[in-house]
Amino acid sequence: MIAALTGMGLSAAAGLNAYIPFMIVALIARFTDVITLPSSFSWIESPWAIAVGGLLLLTELVLDKIPAIDTINDAIQTFIRPSMGGLIFAATTAAEDIDKSTWMGDNPWVGVVLGIVVSGLVHSGKMAARPAINAGTLGAGAPVVSTAEDGASLGLSLVAIFIPILVIFALIGLAWLLVWMWLKVRKWKKRRLEGSGPDRHTERL
């Protein structure tokens, strides 16, 4: 159960930023004994994987804060974030030291599927909210929201590894936040359209 919560938390974090949970798992596994990855996933903590992951993370941090470019980046990440979620879920649940259980380790496909689903749902929410936020704030909200998402991904990753029992509450909070942001900007756009309606009618006259 603890391993599953850890996997879910990291997968959700990957839905916001694919490379933050990857880098955290890789660095913790390489430099501490908190996570001991099985041989099939040991490449994650290799120097070359950490170097590539770090480069991709820096690229993501920049592109995701540029209006319009962030939407294109989200479209590309549709294939990457769920895949990363599946990978991280499978890797961490296969690390038996998390909860001394071998079931998830013996059935890695379960972790892959769950990781893809969780990460995909979070990514879908992010992808739906971001264009509305960009349109509602004329692009000014992109860097602010992106920074908040990065912070949420970092915090969720750390909670998933060190305090996995809190993942349930973190996921509920994340879902509420994504829905709230989308509804807030939608309401703002509706008011803006209603406010400009009479002006357009006057111009036709």
C-alpha positions as YAML, in Angstrom:
chain: A
units: angstrom
residues:
- id: 1
  name: MET
  ca: [0.00, 0.00, 0.00]
- id: 2
  name: ILE
  ca: [2.76, 2.45, 0.90]
- id: 3
  name: ALA
  ca: [4.61, 1.62, -2.31]
- id: 4
  name: ALA
  ca: [1.44, 2.23, -4.32]
- id: 5
  name: LEU
  ca: [0.95, 5.63, -2.68]
- id: 6
  name: THR
  ca: [4.55, 6.54, -3.45]
- id: 7
  name: GLY
  ca: [4.06, 5.50, -7.07]
- id: 8
  name: MET
  ca: [0.82, 7.43, -7.39]
- id: 9
  name: GLY
  ca: [2.34, 10.58, -5.93]
- id: 10
  name: LEU
  ca: [5.34, 10.46, -8.23]
- id: 11
  name: SER
  ca: [3.15, 9.71, -11.24]
- id: 12
  name: ALA
  ca: [0.93, 12.68, -10.46]
- id: 13
  name: ALA
  ca: [4.04, 14.85, -10.14]
- id: 14
  name: ALA
  ca: [5.15, 13.61, -13.56]
- id: 15
  name: GLY
  ca: [1.83, 14.80, -14.98]
- id: 16
  name: LEU
  ca: [2.88, 18.35, -14.06]
- id: 17
  name: ASN
  ca: [6.55, 18.04, -14.97]
- id: 18
  name: ALA
  ca: [7.91, 14.76, -16.27]
- id: 19
  name: TYR
  ca: [11.50, 15.34, -15.23]
- id: 20
  name: ILE
  ca: [11.24, 16.60, -11.64]
- id: 21
  name: PRO
  ca: [10.15, 13.26, -10.10]
- id: 22
  name: PHE
  ca: [12.58, 11.42, -12.36]
- id: 23
  name: MET
  ca: [15.50, 13.52, -11.16]
- id: 24
  name: ILE
  ca: [14.46, 13.25, -7.52]
- id: 25
  name: VAL
  ca: [14.20, 9.46, -7.69]
- id: 26
  name: ALA
  ca: [17.48, 9.21, -9.60]
- id: 27
  name: LEU
  ca: [19.41, 11.43, -7.18]
- id: 28
  name: ILE
  ca: [17.95, 9.88, -4.03]
- id: 29
  name: ALA
  ca: [18.60, 6.37, -5.32]
- id: 30
  name: ARG
  ca: [22.17, 7.24, -6.29]
- id: 31
  name: PHE
  ca: [23.25, 9.15, -3.20]
- id: 32
  name: THR
  ca: [21.12, 7.67, -0.38]
- id: 33
  name: ASP
  ca: [19.66, 4.37, 0.79]
- id: 34
  name: VAL
  ca: [16.08, 5.65, 0.94]
- id: 35
  name: ILE
  ca: [15.32, 4.09, -2.46]
- id: 36
  name: THR
  ca: [17.10, 0.98, -3.70]
- id: 37
  name: LEU
  ca: [16.16, 0.44, -7.32]
- id: 38
  name: PRO
  ca: [16.14, -3.14, -8.65]
- id: 39
  name: SER
  ca: [18.66, -4.06, -11.34]
- id: 40
  name: SER
  ca: [16.10, -3.65, -14.12]
- id: 41
  name: PHE
  ca: [15.71, 0.03, -13.20]
- id: 42
  name: SER
  ca: [19.23, 0.77, -12.00]
- id: 43
  name: TRP
  ca: [19.97, 2.73, -15.18]
- id: 44
  name: ILE
  ca: [17.78, 5.55, -13.78]
- id: 45
  name: GLU
  ca: [20.51, 6.47, -11.27]
- id: 46
  name: SER
  ca: [23.34, 6.22, -13.79]
- id: 47
  name: PRO
  ca: [25.39, 9.38, -14.50]
- id: 48
  name: TRP
  ca: [24.27, 9.56, -18.12]
- id: 49
  name: ALA
  ca: [20.56, 9.27, -17.21]
- id: 50
  name: ILE
  ca: [20.92, 11.99, -14.57]
- id: 51
  name: ALA
  ca: [22.76, 14.24, -17.05]
- id: 52
  name: VAL
  ca: [20.12, 13.79, -19.77]
- id: 53
  name: GLY
  ca: [17.31, 14.19, -17.26]
- id: 54
  name: GLY
  ca: [18.86, 17.40, -15.94]
- id: 55
  name: LEU
  ca: [19.15, 18.85, -19.45]
- id: 56
  name: LEU
  ca: [15.54, 17.94, -20.29]
- id: 57
  name: LEU
  ca: [14.40, 19.43, -16.99]
- id: 58
  name: LEU
  ca: [16.11, 22.76, -17.72]
- id: 59
  name: THR
  ca: [14.52, 22.81, -21.18]
- id: 60
  name: GLU
  ca: [11.09, 22.08, -19.74]
- id: 61
  name: LEU
  ca: [11.45, 24.77, -17.08]
- id: 62
  name: VAL
  ca: [12.08, 27.38, -19.78]
- id: 63
  name: LEU
  ca: [9.61, 26.33, -22.48]
- id: 64
  name: ASP
  ca: [6.71, 25.85, -20.09]
- id: 65
  name: LYS
  ca: [6.83, 29.50, -19.05]
- id: 66
  name: ILE
  ca: [6.53, 31.00, -22.53]
- id: 67
  name: PRO
  ca: [2.92, 31.72, -23.65]
- id: 68
  name: ALA
  ca: [1.86, 29.73, -26.76]
- id: 69
  name: ILE
  ca: [5.10, 27.75, -26.65]
- id: 70
  name: ASP
  ca: [3.85, 26.14, -23.45]
- id: 71
  name: THR
  ca: [0.77, 24.83, -25.29]
- id: 72
  name: ILE
  ca: [2.95, 23.27, -27.98]
- id: 73
  name: ASN
  ca: [5.18, 21.81, -25.29]
- id: 74
  name: ASP
  ca: [2.15, 20.35, -23.52]
- id: 75
  name: ALA
  ca: [1.07, 18.67, -26.76]
- id: 76
  name: ILE
  ca: [4.50, 17.07, -27.12]
- id: 77
  name: GLN
  ca: [4.52, 16.10, -23.44]
- id: 78
  name: THR
  ca: [1.26, 14.21, -23.95]
- id: 79
  name: PHE
  ca: [3.40, 11.24, -24.90]
- id: 80
  name: ILE
  ca: [6.21, 11.83, -22.43]
- id: 81
  name: ARG
  ca: [4.53, 12.62, -19.09]
- id: 82
  name: PRO
  ca: [2.26, 9.53, -18.91]
- id: 83
  name: SER
  ca: [5.17, 7.34, -20.02]
- id: 84
  name: MET
  ca: [7.39, 8.85, -17.34]
- id: 85
  name: GLY
  ca: [4.62, 8.36, -14.80]
- id: 86
  name: GLY
  ca: [4.42, 4.68, -15.68]
- id: 87
  name: LEU
  ca: [8.19, 4.30, -15.50]
- id: 88
  name: ILE
  ca: [8.54, 6.01, -12.12]
- id: 89
  name: PHE
  ca: [5.57, 4.16, -10.65]
- id: 90
  name: ALA
  ca: [6.98, 0.80, -11.73]
- id: 91
  name: ALA
  ca: [10.51, 1.63, -10.62]
- id: 92
  name: THR
  ca: [9.62, 2.84, -7.13]
- id: 93
  name: THR
  ca: [7.06, 0.14, -6.38]
- id: 94
  name: ALA
  ca: [9.57, -2.48, -7.50]
- id: 95
  name: ALA
  ca: [11.98, -1.14, -4.89]
- id: 96
  name: GLU
  ca: [11.05, -3.57, -2.12]
- id: 97
  name: ASP
  ca: [12.60, -1.47, 0.64]
- id: 98
  name: ILE
  ca: [9.67, 0.95, 0.45]
- id: 99
  name: ASP
  ca: [7.19, -1.40, 2.13]
- id: 100
  name: LYS
  ca: [8.89, -4.81, 2.25]
- id: 101
  name: SER
  ca: [6.32, -6.16, -0.21]
- id: 102
  name: THR
  ca: [7.21, -8.09, -3.33]
- id: 103
  name: TRP
  ca: [3.78, -8.19, -4.99]
- id: 104
  name: MET
  ca: [4.18, -4.96, -6.95]
- id: 105
  name: GLY
  ca: [7.72, -5.96, -7.80]
- id: 106
  name: ASP
  ca: [6.49, -9.28, -9.17]
- id: 107
  name: ASN
  ca: [3.78, -7.56, -11.20]
- id: 108
  name: PRO
  ca: [5.48, -4.48, -12.69]
- id: 109
  name: TRP
  ca: [2.83, -4.08, -15.38]
- id: 110
  name: VAL
  ca: [0.35, -2.98, -12.70]
- id: 111
  name: GLY
  ca: [2.61, -0.08, -11.74]
- id: 112
  name: VAL
  ca: [3.12, 0.91, -15.38]
- id: 113
  name: VAL
  ca: [-0.62, 1.02, -16.09]
- id: 114
  name: LEU
  ca: [-1.49, 2.87, -12.90]
- id: 115
  name: GLY
  ca: [1.35, 5.33, -13.44]
- id: 116
  name: ILE
  ca: [0.25, 6.07, -17.00]
- id: 117
  name: VAL
  ca: [-3.37, 6.58, -15.90]
- id: 118
  name: VAL
  ca: [-2.58, 8.86, -12.95]
- id: 119
  name: SER
  ca: [0.00, 10.91, -14.83]
- id: 120
  name: GLY
  ca: [-2.24, 11.12, -17.88]
- id: 121
  name: LEU
  ca: [-5.17, 12.46, -15.85]
- id: 122
  name: VAL
  ca: [-3.05, 15.16, -14.22]
- id: 123
  name: HIS
  ca: [-1.49, 16.09, -17.56]
- id: 124
  name: SER
  ca: [-4.95, 16.34, -19.14]
- id: 125
  name: GLY
  ca: [-6.08, 18.71, -16.41]
- id: 126
  name: LYS
  ca: [-2.96, 20.84, -16.86]
- id: 127
  name: MET
  ca: [-3.37, 20.84, -20.63]
- id: 128
  name: ALA
  ca: [-7.02, 21.91, -20.40]
- id: 129
  name: ALA
  ca: [-6.38, 24.69, -17.89]
- id: 130
  name: ARG
  ca: [-3.26, 26.25, -19.39]
- id: 131
  name: PRO
  ca: [-4.74, 27.63, -22.68]
- id: 132
  name: ALA
  ca: [-7.63, 29.14, -20.72]
- id: 133
  name: ILE
  ca: [-5.22, 30.76, -18.29]
- id: 134
  name: ASN
  ca: [-3.09, 32.12, -21.13]
- id: 135
  name: ALA
  ca: [-6.14, 33.55, -22.90]
- id: 136
  name: GLY
  ca: [-7.65, 34.93, -19.72]
- id: 137
  name: THR
  ca: [-4.47, 36.69, -18.62]
- id: 138
  name: LEU
  ca: [-3.12, 37.58, -22.09]
- id: 139
  name: GLY
  ca: [-0.15, 35.29, -21.46]
- id: 140
  name: ALA
  ca: [0.91, 36.93, -18.21]
- id: 141
  name: GLY
  ca: [-0.25, 33.97, -16.15]
- id: 142
  name: ALA
  ca: [1.90, 31.39, -17.95]
- id: 143
  name: PRO
  ca: [5.16, 31.86, -15.99]
- id: 144
  name: VAL
  ca: [3.30, 32.22, -12.68]
- id: 145
  name: VAL
  ca: [1.21, 29.08, -13.13]
- id: 146
  name: SER
  ca: [4.17, 27.15, -14.53]
- id: 147
  name: THR
  ca: [6.28, 28.02, -11.49]
- id: 148
  name: ALA
  ca: [3.43, 26.92, -9.21]
- id: 149
  name: GLU
  ca: [3.16, 23.64, -11.11]
- id: 150
  name: ASP
  ca: [6.89, 23.04, -10.80]
- id: 151
  name: GLY
  ca: [6.69, 23.69, -7.08]
- id: 152
  name: ALA
  ca: [3.73, 21.33, -6.76]
- id: 153
  name: SER
  ca: [5.59, 18.65, -8.70]
- id: 154
  name: LEU
  ca: [8.65, 19.02, -6.46]
- id: 155
  name: GLY
  ca: [6.62, 19.02, -3.25]
- id: 156
  name: LEU
  ca: [4.46, 16.09, -4.32]
- id: 157
  name: SER
  ca: [7.54, 14.07, -5.28]
- id: 158
  name: LEU
  ca: [9.16, 14.62, -1.89]
- id: 159
  name: VAL
  ca: [5.93, 13.86, -0.03]
- id: 160
  name: ALA
  ca: [5.45, 10.68, -2.07]
- id: 161
  name: ILE
  ca: [8.88, 9.40, -1.07]
- id: 162
  name: PHE
  ca: [9.18, 10.57, 2.54]
- id: 163
  name: ILE
  ca: [5.55, 10.86, 3.76]
- id: 164
  name: PRO
  ca: [3.53, 8.72, 1.30]
- id: 165
  name: ILE
  ca: [0.46, 8.59, 3.54]
- id: 166
  name: LEU
  ca: [-0.12, 12.27, 2.71]
- id: 167
  name: VAL
  ca: [-0.28, 11.54, -1.02]
- id: 168
  name: ILE
  ca: [-4.04, 10.98, -0.82]
- id: 169
  name: PHE
  ca: [-4.61, 14.49, 0.53]
- id: 170
  name: ALA
  ca: [-2.08, 15.96, -1.89]
- id: 171
  name: LEU
  ca: [-3.85, 14.41, -4.88]
- id: 172
  name: ILE
  ca: [-7.22, 15.71, -3.70]
- id: 173
  name: GLY
  ca: [-5.73, 19.17, -3.29]
- id: 174
  name: LEU
  ca: [-4.09, 19.03, -6.71]
- id: 175
  name: ALA
  ca: [-7.35, 17.99, -8.40]
- id: 176
  name: TRP
  ca: [-9.22, 20.80, -6.64]
- id: 177
  name: LEU
  ca: [-6.59, 23.34, -7.65]
- id: 178
  name: LEU
  ca: [-6.66, 22.38, -11.34]
- id: 179
  name: VAL
  ca: [-10.46, 22.52, -11.45]
- id: 180
  name: TRP
  ca: [-10.52, 25.81, -9.54]
- id: 181
  name: MET
  ca: [-8.05, 27.46, -11.88]
- id: 182
  name: TRP
  ca: [-9.94, 26.32, -14.96]
- id: 183
  name: LEU
  ca: [-13.32, 27.49, -13.60]
- id: 184
  name: LYS
  ca: [-11.86, 30.80, -12.42]
- id: 185
  name: VAL
  ca: [-10.42, 31.70, -15.82]
- id: 186
  name: ARG
  ca: [-13.55, 30.46, -17.60]
- id: 187
  name: LYS
  ca: [-15.68, 32.74, -15.44]
- id: 188
  name: TRP
  ca: [-13.33, 35.66, -16.12]
- id: 189
  name: LYS
  ca: [-13.52, 35.07, -19.88]
- id: 190
  name: LYS
  ca: [-17.31, 34.88, -19.74]
- id: 191
  name: ARG
  ca: [-17.49, 38.23, -17.97]
- id: 192
  name: ARG
  ca: [-15.13, 39.76, -20.49]
- id: 193
  name: LEU
  ca: [-17.24, 38.56, -23.42]
- id: 194
  name: GLU
  ca: [-20.44, 39.78, -21.79]
- id: 195
  name: GLY
  ca: [-18.84, 43.15, -21.13]
- id: 196
  name: SER
  ca: [-17.78, 43.58, -24.76]
- id: 197
  name: GLY
  ca: [-21.12, 42.46, -26.15]
- id: 198
  name: PRO
  ca: [-22.87, 45.88, -26.20]
- id: 199
  name: ASP
  ca: [-19.84, 47.49, -27.82]
- id: 200
  name: ARG
  ca: [-19.93, 45.03, -30.66]
- id: 201
  name: HIS
  ca: [-23.67, 45.56, -31.09]
- id: 202
  name: THR
  ca: [-23.17, 49.35, -31.20]
- id: 203
  name: GLU
  ca: [-20.49, 49.00, -33.86]
- id: 204
  name: ARG
  ca: [-22.90, 47.05, -36.07]
- id: 205
  name: LEU
  ca: [-25.46, 49.83, -35.73]
...
